[in-house]
PDB file of C-alpha atoms in Angstrom:
ATOM      1  CA  MET A   1       0.143   0.043   0.012  1.00 52.00           C
ATOM      2  CA  PRO A   2       1.277   3.264  -0.723  1.00 59.00           C
ATOM      3  CA  GLU A   3       2.654   5.489   1.849  1.00 61.00           C
ATOM      4  CA  ALA A   4       0.031   8.283   0.831  1.00 58.00           C
ATOM      5  CA  ASP A   5      -3.289   5.687   1.134  1.00 67.00           C
ATOM      6  CA  ARG A   6      -2.125   4.957   4.711  1.00 72.00           C
ATOM      7  CA  ALA A   7      -4.596   6.342   7.520  1.00 79.00           C
ATOM      8  CA  PRO A   8      -3.290   7.522  10.776  1.00 83.00           C
ATOM      9  CA  HIS A   9      -3.874   4.201  12.627  1.00 85.00           C
ATOM     10  CA  PHE A  10      -1.810   2.076   9.984  1.00 86.00           C
ATOM     11  CA  VAL A  11       0.443  -0.237  11.813  1.00 87.00           C
ATOM     12  CA  ARG A  12       3.478  -0.680   8.953  1.00 87.00           C
ATOM     13  CA  SER A  13       5.348  -3.531  11.469  1.00 90.00           C
ATOM     14  CA  LEU A  14       1.822  -5.883  11.030  1.00 90.00           C
ATOM     15  CA  GLU A  15       1.896  -5.040   7.174  1.00 91.00           C
ATOM     16  CA  ARG A  16       5.357  -6.503   7.225  1.00 92.00           C
ATOM     17  CA  GLY A  17       5.035  -9.451   9.101  1.00 92.00           C
ATOM     18  CA  LEU A  18       2.417 -10.550   7.041  1.00 92.00           C
ATOM     19  CA  ALA A  19       4.174  -9.804   3.929  1.00 94.00           C
ATOM     20  CA  VAL A  20       6.813 -12.587   5.266  1.00 95.00           C
ATOM     21  CA  ILE A  21       4.197 -14.961   5.554  1.00 94.00           C
ATOM     22  CA  ARG A  22       2.760 -14.323   2.100  1.00 92.00           C
ATOM     23  CA  ALA A  23       6.414 -14.611   0.771  1.00 94.00           C
ATOM     24  CA  PHE A  24       6.205 -18.403   1.195  1.00 93.00           C
ATOM     25  CA  ASP A  25       3.864 -20.159  -1.199  1.00 87.00           C
ATOM     26  CA  ALA A  26       3.771 -23.269  -3.480  1.00 82.00           C
ATOM     27  CA  ASP A  27       6.453 -22.362  -5.533  1.00 85.00           C
ATOM     28  CA  HIS A  28       8.811 -21.256  -2.630  1.00 89.00           C
ATOM     29  CA  PRO A  29       7.917 -23.431   0.207  1.00 91.00           C
ATOM     30  CA  GLU A  30      11.406 -22.892   1.662  1.00 93.00           C
ATOM     31  CA  LEU A  31      13.080 -19.325   1.906  1.00 95.00           C
ATOM     32  CA  THR A  32      16.562 -18.151   3.043  1.00 95.00           C
ATOM     33  CA  LEU A  33      16.948 -15.133   5.474  1.00 95.00           C
ATOM     34  CA  SER A  34      18.134 -13.344   2.102  1.00 95.00           C
ATOM     35  CA  GLU A  35      15.403 -14.326  -0.126  1.00 96.00           C
ATOM     36  CA  VAL A  36      12.791 -13.073   2.503  1.00 96.00           C
ATOM     37  CA  ALA A  37      14.565  -9.824   2.976  1.00 95.00           C
ATOM     38  CA  ARG A  38      14.533  -9.294  -0.828  1.00 95.00           C
ATOM     39  CA  ALA A  39      10.887 -10.720  -1.779  1.00 95.00           C
ATOM     40  CA  CYS A  40       9.434  -8.316   0.872  1.00 95.00           C
ATOM     41  CA  ARG A  41      12.094  -5.307   0.280  1.00 94.00           C
ATOM     42  CA  LEU A  42      13.218  -5.501   4.097  1.00 95.00           C
ATOM     43  CA  THR A  43      16.440  -5.104   5.229  1.00 95.00           C
ATOM     44  CA  ARG A  44      18.233  -8.527   6.381  1.00 94.00           C
ATOM     45  CA  ALA A  45      18.252  -7.399  10.279  1.00 95.00           C
ATOM     46  CA  ALA A  46      14.736  -6.710   9.615  1.00 94.00           C
ATOM     47  CA  ALA A  47      13.671 -10.026   8.153  1.00 94.00           C
ATOM     48  CA  ARG A  48      15.488 -12.112  10.837  1.00 94.00           C
ATOM     49  CA  ARG A  49      13.596 -10.024  13.344  1.00 94.00           C
ATOM     50  CA  PHE A  50      10.541 -10.916  11.659  1.00 95.00           C
ATOM     51  CA  LEU A  51      11.098 -14.438  10.996  1.00 95.00           C
ATOM     52  CA  LEU A  52      12.655 -15.271  14.709  1.00 94.00           C
ATOM     53  CA  THR A  53       9.254 -13.833  15.804  1.00 95.00           C
ATOM     54  CA  LEU A  54       7.226 -15.650  13.725  1.00 94.00           C
ATOM     55  CA  ALA A  55       9.324 -19.110  14.769  1.00 93.00           C
ATOM     56  CA  ASP A  56       8.893 -17.846  18.712  1.00 93.00           C
ATOM     57  CA  LEU A  57       4.788 -17.601  17.988  1.00 93.00           C
ATOM     58  CA  GLY A  58       4.930 -21.293  16.147  1.00 91.00           C
ATOM     59  CA  TYR A  59       4.142 -20.036  12.342  1.00 92.00           C
ATOM     60  CA  VAL A  60       7.754 -20.214  11.295  1.00 94.00           C
ATOM     61  CA  ARG A  61      10.364 -23.059  11.607  1.00 93.00           C
ATOM     62  CA  ALA A  62      14.013 -22.892  10.816  1.00 90.00           C
ATOM     63  CA  ASP A  63      15.878 -25.724   8.802  1.00 84.00           C
ATOM     64  CA  GLY A  64      19.442 -25.321   8.730  1.00 86.00           C
ATOM     65  CA  ARG A  65      19.588 -21.856   6.722  1.00 90.00           C
ATOM     66  CA  ALA A  66      16.179 -21.947   5.214  1.00 93.00           C
ATOM     67  CA  TYR A  67      12.879 -21.235   6.751  1.00 95.00           C
ATOM     68  CA  ARG A  68       9.418 -22.956   6.360  1.00 93.00           C
ATOM     69  CA  LEU A  69       5.896 -22.003   7.315  1.00 92.00           C
ATOM     70  CA  THR A  70       4.176 -24.563  10.105  1.00 91.00           C
ATOM     71  CA  PRO A  71       0.916 -25.899   9.929  1.00 84.00           C
ATOM     72  CA  ARG A  72      -0.119 -23.290  12.655  1.00 85.00           C
ATOM     73  CA  VAL A  73      -0.496 -20.814   9.873  1.00 85.00           C
ATOM     74  CA  LEU A  74      -3.758 -22.557   8.717  1.00 77.00           C
ATOM     75  CA  GLU A  75      -5.300 -20.740  12.024  1.00 74.00           C
ATOM     76  CA  LEU A  76      -5.410 -17.759  10.381  1.00 76.00           C
ATOM     77  CA  GLY A  77      -7.437 -18.717   7.611  1.00 70.00           C
ATOM     78  CA  TYR A  78      -9.422 -21.244   9.899  1.00 64.00           C
ATOM     79  CA  SER A  79     -11.048 -18.383  11.987  1.00 61.00           C
ATOM     80  CA  TYR A  80     -12.411 -16.985   8.926  1.00 59.00           C
ATOM     81  CA  LEU A  81     -13.664 -20.276   7.083  1.00 55.00           C
ATOM     82  CA  SER A  82     -15.076 -21.622  10.504  1.00 53.00           C
ATOM     83  CA  SER A  83     -17.230 -18.584  10.800  1.00 51.00           C
ATOM     84  CA  PHE A  84     -18.310 -18.598   7.409  1.00 56.00           C
ATOM     85  CA  SER A  85     -21.212 -20.519   7.351  1.00 77.00           C
ATOM     86  CA  LEU A  86     -21.537 -20.256   3.604  1.00 83.00           C
ATOM     87  CA  ALA A  87     -18.903 -22.647   2.788  1.00 85.00           C
ATOM     88  CA  GLN A  88     -20.399 -25.292   5.243  1.00 85.00           C
ATOM     89  CA  ILE A  89     -23.819 -24.788   3.775  1.00 88.00           C
ATOM     90  CA  ALA A  90     -22.371 -25.498  -0.009  1.00 90.00           C
ATOM     91  CA  GLU A  91     -20.262 -28.612   0.689  1.00 90.00           C
ATOM     92  CA  PRO A  92     -22.889 -30.973   0.521  1.00 91.00           C
ATOM     93  CA  HIS A  93     -24.803 -29.439  -2.678  1.00 93.00           C
ATOM     94  CA  LEU A  94     -21.146 -29.376  -4.116  1.00 93.00           C
ATOM     95  CA  GLU A  95     -20.700 -33.263  -3.129  1.00 93.00           C
ATOM     96  CA  GLN A  96     -24.058 -34.162  -4.970  1.00 93.00           C
ATOM     97  CA  LEU A  97     -23.218 -31.797  -7.787  1.00 94.00           C
ATOM     98  CA  VAL A  98     -20.162 -33.896  -8.331  1.00 93.00           C
ATOM     99  CA  GLU A  99     -21.694 -37.175  -7.945  1.00 91.00           C
ATOM    100  CA  ASN A 100     -24.258 -36.322 -10.656  1.00 92.00           C
ATOM    101  CA  THR A 101     -21.801 -34.549 -13.328  1.00 92.00           C
ATOM    102  CA  ARG A 102     -18.475 -36.464 -12.358  1.00 92.00           C
ATOM    103  CA  GLU A 103     -16.643 -33.288 -12.431  1.00 91.00           C
ATOM    104  CA  SER A 104     -15.024 -31.179  -9.837  1.00 91.00           C
ATOM    105  CA  SER A 105     -16.900 -28.153  -8.240  1.00 93.00           C
ATOM    106  CA  SER A 106     -15.773 -25.175  -6.114  1.00 92.00           C
ATOM    107  CA  LEU A 107     -17.445 -22.348  -4.317  1.00 93.00           C
ATOM    108  CA  CYS A 108     -15.358 -18.643  -4.711  1.00 92.00           C
ATOM    109  CA  VAL A 109     -15.759 -15.597  -2.948  1.00 91.00           C
ATOM    110  CA  LEU A 110     -14.384 -12.091  -4.154  1.00 89.00           C
ATOM    111  CA  ASP A 111     -11.377 -10.518  -1.905  1.00 87.00           C
ATOM    112  CA  GLY A 112      -9.874  -7.353  -3.567  1.00 85.00           C
ATOM    113  CA  ASP A 113      -9.261  -8.072  -6.954  1.00 87.00           C
ATOM    114  CA  ASP A 114      -9.012 -11.843  -6.899  1.00 89.00           C
ATOM    115  CA  VAL A 115     -11.532 -14.614  -6.058  1.00 91.00           C
ATOM    116  CA  VAL A 116     -10.714 -17.125  -3.424  1.00 89.00           C
ATOM    117  CA  TYR A 117     -11.890 -20.803  -3.151  1.00 89.00           C
ATOM    118  CA  VAL A 118     -13.475 -21.383   0.291  1.00 88.00           C
ATOM    119  CA  ALA A 119     -15.066 -24.855  -0.772  1.00 87.00           C
ATOM    120  CA  ARG A 120     -14.230 -27.348  -3.121  1.00 89.00           C
ATOM    121  CA  VAL A 121     -15.145 -31.130  -3.889  1.00 88.00           C
ATOM    122  CA  PRO A 122     -12.829 -32.826  -6.571  1.00 88.00           C
ATOM    123  CA  ALA A 123     -13.416 -35.050  -9.097  1.00 82.00           C
ATOM    124  CA  ARG A 124     -11.618 -38.485  -9.753  1.00 71.00           C
ATOM    125  CA  ARG A 125      -9.938 -36.751 -12.520  1.00 59.00           C
ATOM    126  CA  ILE A 126      -6.404 -35.297 -13.377  1.00 49.00           C
ATOM    127  CA  MET A 127      -6.601 -31.685 -14.060  1.00 51.00           C
ATOM    128  CA  THR A 128      -3.597 -29.446 -14.716  1.00 46.00           C
ATOM    129  CA  ALA A 129      -4.609 -26.743 -12.501  1.00 55.00           C
ATOM    130  CA  VAL A 130      -3.956 -27.710  -8.597  1.00 65.00           C
ATOM    131  CA  ILE A 131      -6.751 -25.768  -6.568  1.00 75.00           C
ATOM    132  CA  THR A 132      -7.352 -26.165  -3.132  1.00 77.00           C
ATOM    133  CA  VAL A 133      -9.488 -24.157  -0.479  1.00 82.00           C
ATOM    134  CA  GLY A 134      -7.409 -20.618  -0.216  1.00 82.00           C
ATOM    135  CA  THR A 135      -6.347 -20.770  -3.882  1.00 85.00           C
ATOM    136  CA  ARG A 136      -6.776 -17.262  -5.193  1.00 88.00           C
ATOM    137  CA  PHE A 137      -6.466 -16.569  -8.857  1.00 90.00           C
ATOM    138  CA  PRO A 138      -7.460 -12.895 -10.762  1.00 91.00           C
ATOM    139  CA  ALA A 139     -11.383 -12.457 -10.797  1.00 90.00           C
ATOM    140  CA  HIS A 140     -11.512 -11.024 -14.287  1.00 91.00           C
ATOM    141  CA  VAL A 141      -9.976 -14.086 -15.948  1.00 93.00           C
ATOM    142  CA  THR A 142     -12.337 -16.821 -14.203  1.00 93.00           C
ATOM    143  CA  SER A 143     -15.672 -17.908 -14.570  1.00 95.00           C
ATOM    144  CA  VAL A 144     -16.542 -17.271 -10.780  1.00 95.00           C
ATOM    145  CA  GLY A 145     -14.630 -14.152 -10.883  1.00 94.00           C
ATOM    146  CA  ARG A 146     -16.824 -13.099 -13.715  1.00 95.00           C
ATOM    147  CA  VAL A 147     -20.368 -14.067 -12.311  1.00 96.00           C
ATOM    148  CA  ILE A 148     -19.574 -12.072  -9.108  1.00 95.00           C
ATOM    149  CA  LEU A 149     -18.200  -8.802 -11.317  1.00 94.00           C
ATOM    150  CA  ALA A 150     -21.026  -8.817 -13.753  1.00 94.00           C
ATOM    151  CA  HIS A 151     -23.315  -7.678 -10.489  1.00 93.00           C
ATOM    152  CA  LEU A 152     -21.233  -5.328  -8.901  1.00 91.00           C
ATOM    153  CA  PRO A 153     -22.638  -1.637  -8.781  1.00 89.00           C
ATOM    154  CA  GLU A 154     -21.541  -0.006 -11.988  1.00 88.00           C
ATOM    155  CA  ALA A 155     -19.458   2.666 -10.178  1.00 88.00           C
ATOM    156  CA  ASP A 156     -17.729   0.058  -8.137  1.00 88.00           C
ATOM    157  CA  LEU A 157     -16.832  -2.232 -11.475  1.00 90.00           C
ATOM    158  CA  GLU A 158     -15.382   0.633 -13.045  1.00 89.00           C
ATOM    159  CA  VAL A 159     -12.867   1.299 -10.318  1.00 88.00           C
ATOM    160  CA  ARG A 160     -11.540  -2.145 -10.237  1.00 88.00           C
ATOM    161  CA  LEU A 161     -11.389  -2.003 -14.010  1.00 87.00           C
ATOM    162  CA  GLU A 162      -9.217   1.135 -14.146  1.00 85.00           C
ATOM    163  CA  ARG A 163      -7.127  -0.591 -11.216  1.00 86.00           C
ATOM    164  CA  VAL A 164      -6.564  -3.737 -12.208  1.00 86.00           C
ATOM    165  CA  GLU A 165      -4.254  -4.953 -14.910  1.00 85.00           C
ATOM    166  CA  LEU A 166      -5.847  -7.366 -17.225  1.00 88.00           C
ATOM    167  CA  THR A 167      -2.768  -9.683 -17.604  1.00 87.00           C
ATOM    168  CA  GLY A 168      -3.092 -12.100 -20.638  1.00 88.00           C
ATOM    169  CA  PHE A 169      -2.727 -15.570 -19.304  1.00 91.00           C
ATOM    170  CA  THR A 170      -3.174 -17.298 -22.642  1.00 90.00           C
ATOM    171  CA  ALA A 171      -3.849 -16.094 -26.421  1.00 91.00           C
ATOM    172  CA  ARG A 172      -7.519 -16.261 -25.320  1.00 92.00           C
ATOM    173  CA  THR A 173      -7.509 -13.964 -22.400  1.00 91.00           C
ATOM    174  CA  ILE A 174      -9.714 -10.935 -22.630  1.00 90.00           C
ATOM    175  CA  VAL A 175      -7.028  -8.006 -22.424  1.00 90.00           C
ATOM    176  CA  SER A 176      -9.422  -5.189 -23.047  1.00 89.00           C
ATOM    177  CA  ALA A 177     -11.259  -3.171 -20.639  1.00 90.00           C
ATOM    178  CA  ASP A 178     -14.115  -2.534 -23.122  1.00 90.00           C
ATOM    179  CA  LEU A 179     -14.493  -6.168 -24.230  1.00 93.00           C
ATOM    180  CA  LEU A 180     -14.615  -7.272 -20.456  1.00 92.00           C
ATOM    181  CA  ARG A 181     -17.135  -4.911 -19.839  1.00 92.00           C
ATOM    182  CA  ALA A 182     -19.189  -6.138 -22.783  1.00 93.00           C
ATOM    183  CA  GLU A 183     -18.438  -9.608 -21.655  1.00 94.00           C
ATOM    184  CA  LEU A 184     -19.761  -8.685 -17.790  1.00 94.00           C
ATOM    185  CA  GLU A 185     -22.907  -7.165 -19.078  1.00 93.00           C
ATOM    186  CA  ARG A 186     -23.515 -10.434 -21.320  1.00 94.00           C
ATOM    187  CA  VAL A 187     -22.971 -12.507 -18.153  1.00 95.00           C
ATOM    188  CA  ARG A 188     -25.409 -10.491 -15.578  1.00 93.00           C
ATOM    189  CA  ARG A 189     -28.149 -10.912 -18.531  1.00 93.00           C
ATOM    190  CA  GLN A 190     -27.514 -14.804 -19.190  1.00 93.00           C
ATOM    191  CA  GLY A 191     -27.157 -15.313 -15.577  1.00 93.00           C
ATOM    192  CA  TYR A 192     -24.026 -17.608 -15.502  1.00 96.00           C
ATOM    193  CA  ALA A 193     -20.721 -17.232 -16.936  1.00 94.00           C
ATOM    194  CA  VAL A 194     -18.235 -19.564 -19.402  1.00 94.00           C
ATOM    195  CA  VAL A 195     -14.477 -18.903 -19.519  1.00 93.00           C
ATOM    196  CA  ASP A 196     -12.954 -20.836 -22.207  1.00 92.00           C
ATOM    197  CA  GLN A 197      -9.391 -21.581 -21.668  1.00 92.00           C
ATOM    198  CA  GLU A 198      -8.250 -17.831 -20.505  1.00 89.00           C
ATOM    199  CA  LEU A 199      -6.630 -18.950 -17.580  1.00 92.00           C
ATOM    200  CA  GLU A 200      -5.115 -22.001 -18.817  1.00 90.00           C
ATOM    201  CA  GLU A 201      -4.936 -23.505 -22.099  1.00 90.00           C
ATOM    202  CA  GLY A 202      -7.243 -26.840 -21.921  1.00 90.00           C
ATOM    203  CA  LEU A 203      -9.239 -25.631 -19.278  1.00 91.00           C
ATOM    204  CA  ARG A 204     -12.776 -24.417 -19.628  1.00 92.00           C
ATOM    205  CA  SER A 205     -15.111 -23.376 -16.462  1.00 94.00           C
ATOM    206  CA  VAL A 206     -18.832 -22.437 -16.030  1.00 96.00           C
ATOM    207  CA  ALA A 207     -20.201 -20.603 -13.087  1.00 96.00           C
ATOM    208  CA  ALA A 208     -23.249 -19.498 -11.284  1.00 95.00           C
ATOM    209  CA  PRO A 209     -24.030 -16.960  -9.014  1.00 96.00           C
ATOM    210  CA  VAL A 210     -25.067 -17.410  -5.059  1.00 94.00           C
ATOM    211  CA  ARG A 211     -27.604 -14.833  -3.968  1.00 91.00           C
ATOM    212  CA  ASP A 212     -28.273 -14.446  -0.067  1.00 85.00           C
ATOM    213  CA  ARG A 213     -32.081 -14.005   1.175  1.00 82.00           C
ATOM    214  CA  SER A 214     -31.603  -9.774   0.376  1.00 83.00           C
ATOM    215  CA  GLY A 215     -30.376 -10.666  -3.552  1.00 88.00           C
ATOM    216  CA  GLU A 216     -27.113  -9.979  -2.906  1.00 88.00           C
ATOM    217  CA  VAL A 217     -24.416 -12.390  -4.845  1.00 92.00           C
ATOM    218  CA  VAL A 218     -22.005 -13.117  -2.171  1.00 90.00           C
ATOM    219  CA  ALA A 219     -20.325 -16.286  -3.836  1.00 92.00           C
ATOM    220  CA  ALA A 220     -19.899 -18.023  -7.180  1.00 95.00           C
ATOM    221  CA  VAL A 221     -20.090 -21.713  -7.833  1.00 95.00           C
ATOM    222  CA  ASN A 222     -18.367 -23.287 -10.822  1.00 95.00           C
ATOM    223  CA  ILE A 223     -17.791 -26.595 -12.701  1.00 94.00           C
ATOM    224  CA  PRO A 224     -14.203 -26.527 -14.265  1.00 93.00           C
ATOM    225  CA  VAL A 225     -13.751 -29.238 -17.362  1.00 91.00           C
ATOM    226  CA  GLN A 226     -10.913 -30.070 -19.661  1.00 90.00           C
ATOM    227  CA  ALA A 227     -11.551 -28.726 -23.268  1.00 89.00           C
ATOM    228  CA  GLY A 228     -10.084 -31.980 -24.904  1.00 88.00           C
ATOM    229  CA  ARG A 229     -12.900 -34.036 -23.711  1.00 88.00           C
ATOM    230  CA  THR A 230     -15.881 -31.497 -23.165  1.00 88.00           C
ATOM    231  CA  THR A 231     -16.763 -29.064 -26.002  1.00 91.00           C
ATOM    232  CA  LEU A 232     -18.769 -25.829 -25.045  1.00 92.00           C
ATOM    233  CA  ALA A 233     -22.144 -26.899 -26.241  1.00 93.00           C
ATOM    234  CA  ALA A 234     -21.796 -29.785 -24.051  1.00 92.00           C
ATOM    235  CA  VAL A 235     -20.872 -27.601 -20.999  1.00 92.00           C
ATOM    236  CA  ARG A 236     -24.124 -25.810 -21.608  1.00 94.00           C
ATOM    237  CA  ARG A 237     -26.281 -28.621 -22.542  1.00 93.00           C
ATOM    238  CA  ASP A 238     -24.994 -31.435 -19.722  1.00 92.00           C
ATOM    239  CA  LEU A 239     -23.166 -29.211 -16.874  1.00 94.00           C
ATOM    240  CA  LEU A 240     -25.164 -25.906 -16.773  1.00 95.00           C
ATOM    241  CA  PRO A 241     -28.443 -26.836 -15.671  1.00 95.00           C
ATOM    242  CA  ALA A 242     -27.250 -28.881 -12.744  1.00 94.00           C
ATOM    243  CA  LEU A 243     -24.874 -25.879 -11.777  1.00 95.00           C
ATOM    244  CA  LEU A 244     -28.006 -23.775 -11.545  1.00 95.00           C
ATOM    245  CA  ASP A 245     -29.703 -26.345  -9.542  1.00 93.00           C
ATOM    246  CA  THR A 246     -26.775 -26.295  -7.207  1.00 93.00           C
ATOM    247  CA  ALA A 247     -26.746 -22.852  -6.917  1.00 94.00           C
ATOM    248  CA  ALA A 248     -30.397 -22.607  -6.195  1.00 93.00           C
ATOM    249  CA  GLY A 249     -30.126 -25.242  -3.508  1.00 92.00           C
ATOM    250  CA  ILE A 250     -27.510 -23.236  -2.131  1.00 91.00           C
ATOM    251  CA  GLU A 251     -29.417 -20.267  -1.964  1.00 89.00           C
ATOM    252  CA  ALA A 252     -32.443 -21.975  -0.717  1.00 87.00           C
ATOM    253  CA  ASP A 253     -29.950 -23.221   2.751  1.00 84.00           C
ATOM    254  CA  LEU A 254     -28.399 -20.138   3.042  1.00 82.00           C
ATOM    255  CA  ARG A 255     -31.840 -18.371   3.297  1.00 81.00           C
ATOM    256  CA  MET A 256     -32.959 -20.874   6.050  1.00 76.00           C
ATOM    257  CA  ALA A 257     -29.530 -20.742   7.879  1.00 70.00           C
ATOM    258  CA  THR A 258     -29.409 -16.738   7.858  1.00 64.00           C
ATOM    259  CA  GLY A 259     -32.913 -16.048   8.988  1.00 58.00           C
ATOM    260  CA  PRO A 260     -34.423 -12.407   8.320  1.00 52.00           C
ATOM    261  CA  ALA A 261     -32.281 -10.454  10.506  1.00 40.00           C
ATOM    262  CA  ARG A 262     -29.236 -11.245   8.970  1.00 38.00           C
ATOM    263  CA  ALA A 263     -28.021  -9.825   5.818  1.00 36.00           C
ATOM    264  CA  SER A 264     -25.292 -11.236   3.455  1.00 38.00           C
ATOM    265  CA  SER A 265     -22.360 -13.505   5.175  1.00 38.00           C
ATOM    266  CA  PRO A 266     -19.640 -10.946   6.160  1.00 35.00           C
ATOM    267  CA  GLY A 267     -15.994 -10.099   4.463  1.00 39.00           C
ATOM    268  CA  THR A 268     -17.095 -11.477   1.092  1.00 42.00           C
ATOM    269  CA  GLY A 269     -16.497  -8.050  -0.447  1.00 43.00           C
ATOM    270  CA  THR A 270     -19.787  -8.306  -2.620  1.00 44.00           C
ATOM    271  CA  HIS A 271     -22.796  -6.537  -3.005  1.00 45.00           C
ATOM    272  CA  ARG A 272     -26.507  -6.363  -3.524  1.00 40.00           C
ATOM    273  CA  SER A 273     -27.273  -7.453  -7.247  1.00 42.00           C
ATOM    274  CA  SER A 274     -30.483  -5.654  -9.148  1.00 38.00           C
ATOM    275  CA  SER A 275     -30.399  -8.357 -11.620  1.00 39.00           C
ATOM    276  CA  SER A 276     -33.566 -10.241 -12.276  1.00 40.00           C
ATOM    277  CA  PRO A 277     -34.508 -13.785 -10.824  1.00 49.00           C
ATOM    278  CA  ARG A 278     -32.014 -16.499 -11.959  1.00 56.00           C
ATOM    279  CA  PRO A 279     -32.921 -17.530 -15.429  1.00 54.00           C
ATOM    280  CA  PRO A 280     -33.825 -20.973 -16.466  1.00 50.00           C
ATOM    281  CA  ALA A 281     -31.023 -23.123 -18.009  1.00 50.00           C
ATOM    282  CA  PRO A 282     -30.544 -22.723 -22.037  1.00 52.00           C
ATOM    283  CA  ARG A 283     -32.180 -25.247 -23.947  1.00 42.00           C
ATOM    284  CA  PRO A 284     -29.725 -27.699 -25.803  1.00 40.00           C
TER     285      PRO A 284
END
């Protein structure tokens, strides 16, 4: 965060400590002191203090000259996930969807400019993309992200489009803000999104929105498939109806669980939708 945007209460040391934790990922599960300092733009002395403090707290362990995160870091996300009833509500519906379609399915929420996977049921297929709960992708290039973005207030969407870098992940990725606006408008009208090999070559995905009792889009549920064995026509004909039914089932349970006094689940960064009720699946 730029210095000019920081509020008076901003604690920079907390920001740096969290940056040290985020420096570790699937590609960098083990880092030396120098690598942490370089990744977080810290001096070696500062990086060492943060690492030693995290080690004292049990979040990091030293292995020779290298450092690794410990399973205790899962506590940081578990507090959110355990209080986020939507994931628990969605899981049995995802399981039934996967059983019926024999394809994987996930539930995602919007966090900043990314979507985060908060529930996932894999199918017994080998997919190129390794996705687990907590995985993040840029919202604009995923079907789940486009479903949520499509229902944002126009002013909010414009701010995001001006801020985000539309990176081309494949030759098919939409990298034009105007083309993305047009696609999001189409998604909003039809009530679902299909992304064809824009995040990864050979990977297609279809997603539908999940609304709370107030009509706010709080999440999206998807089905990813391999392009080599599932055509776009088959996605719409064979998978979309089941996906829409699943989203409707999650919504019904969410309305019962939240009750009339509660609004949408906190922390999702979503909004109230002004769209019409969920459309029927397109006829094959």
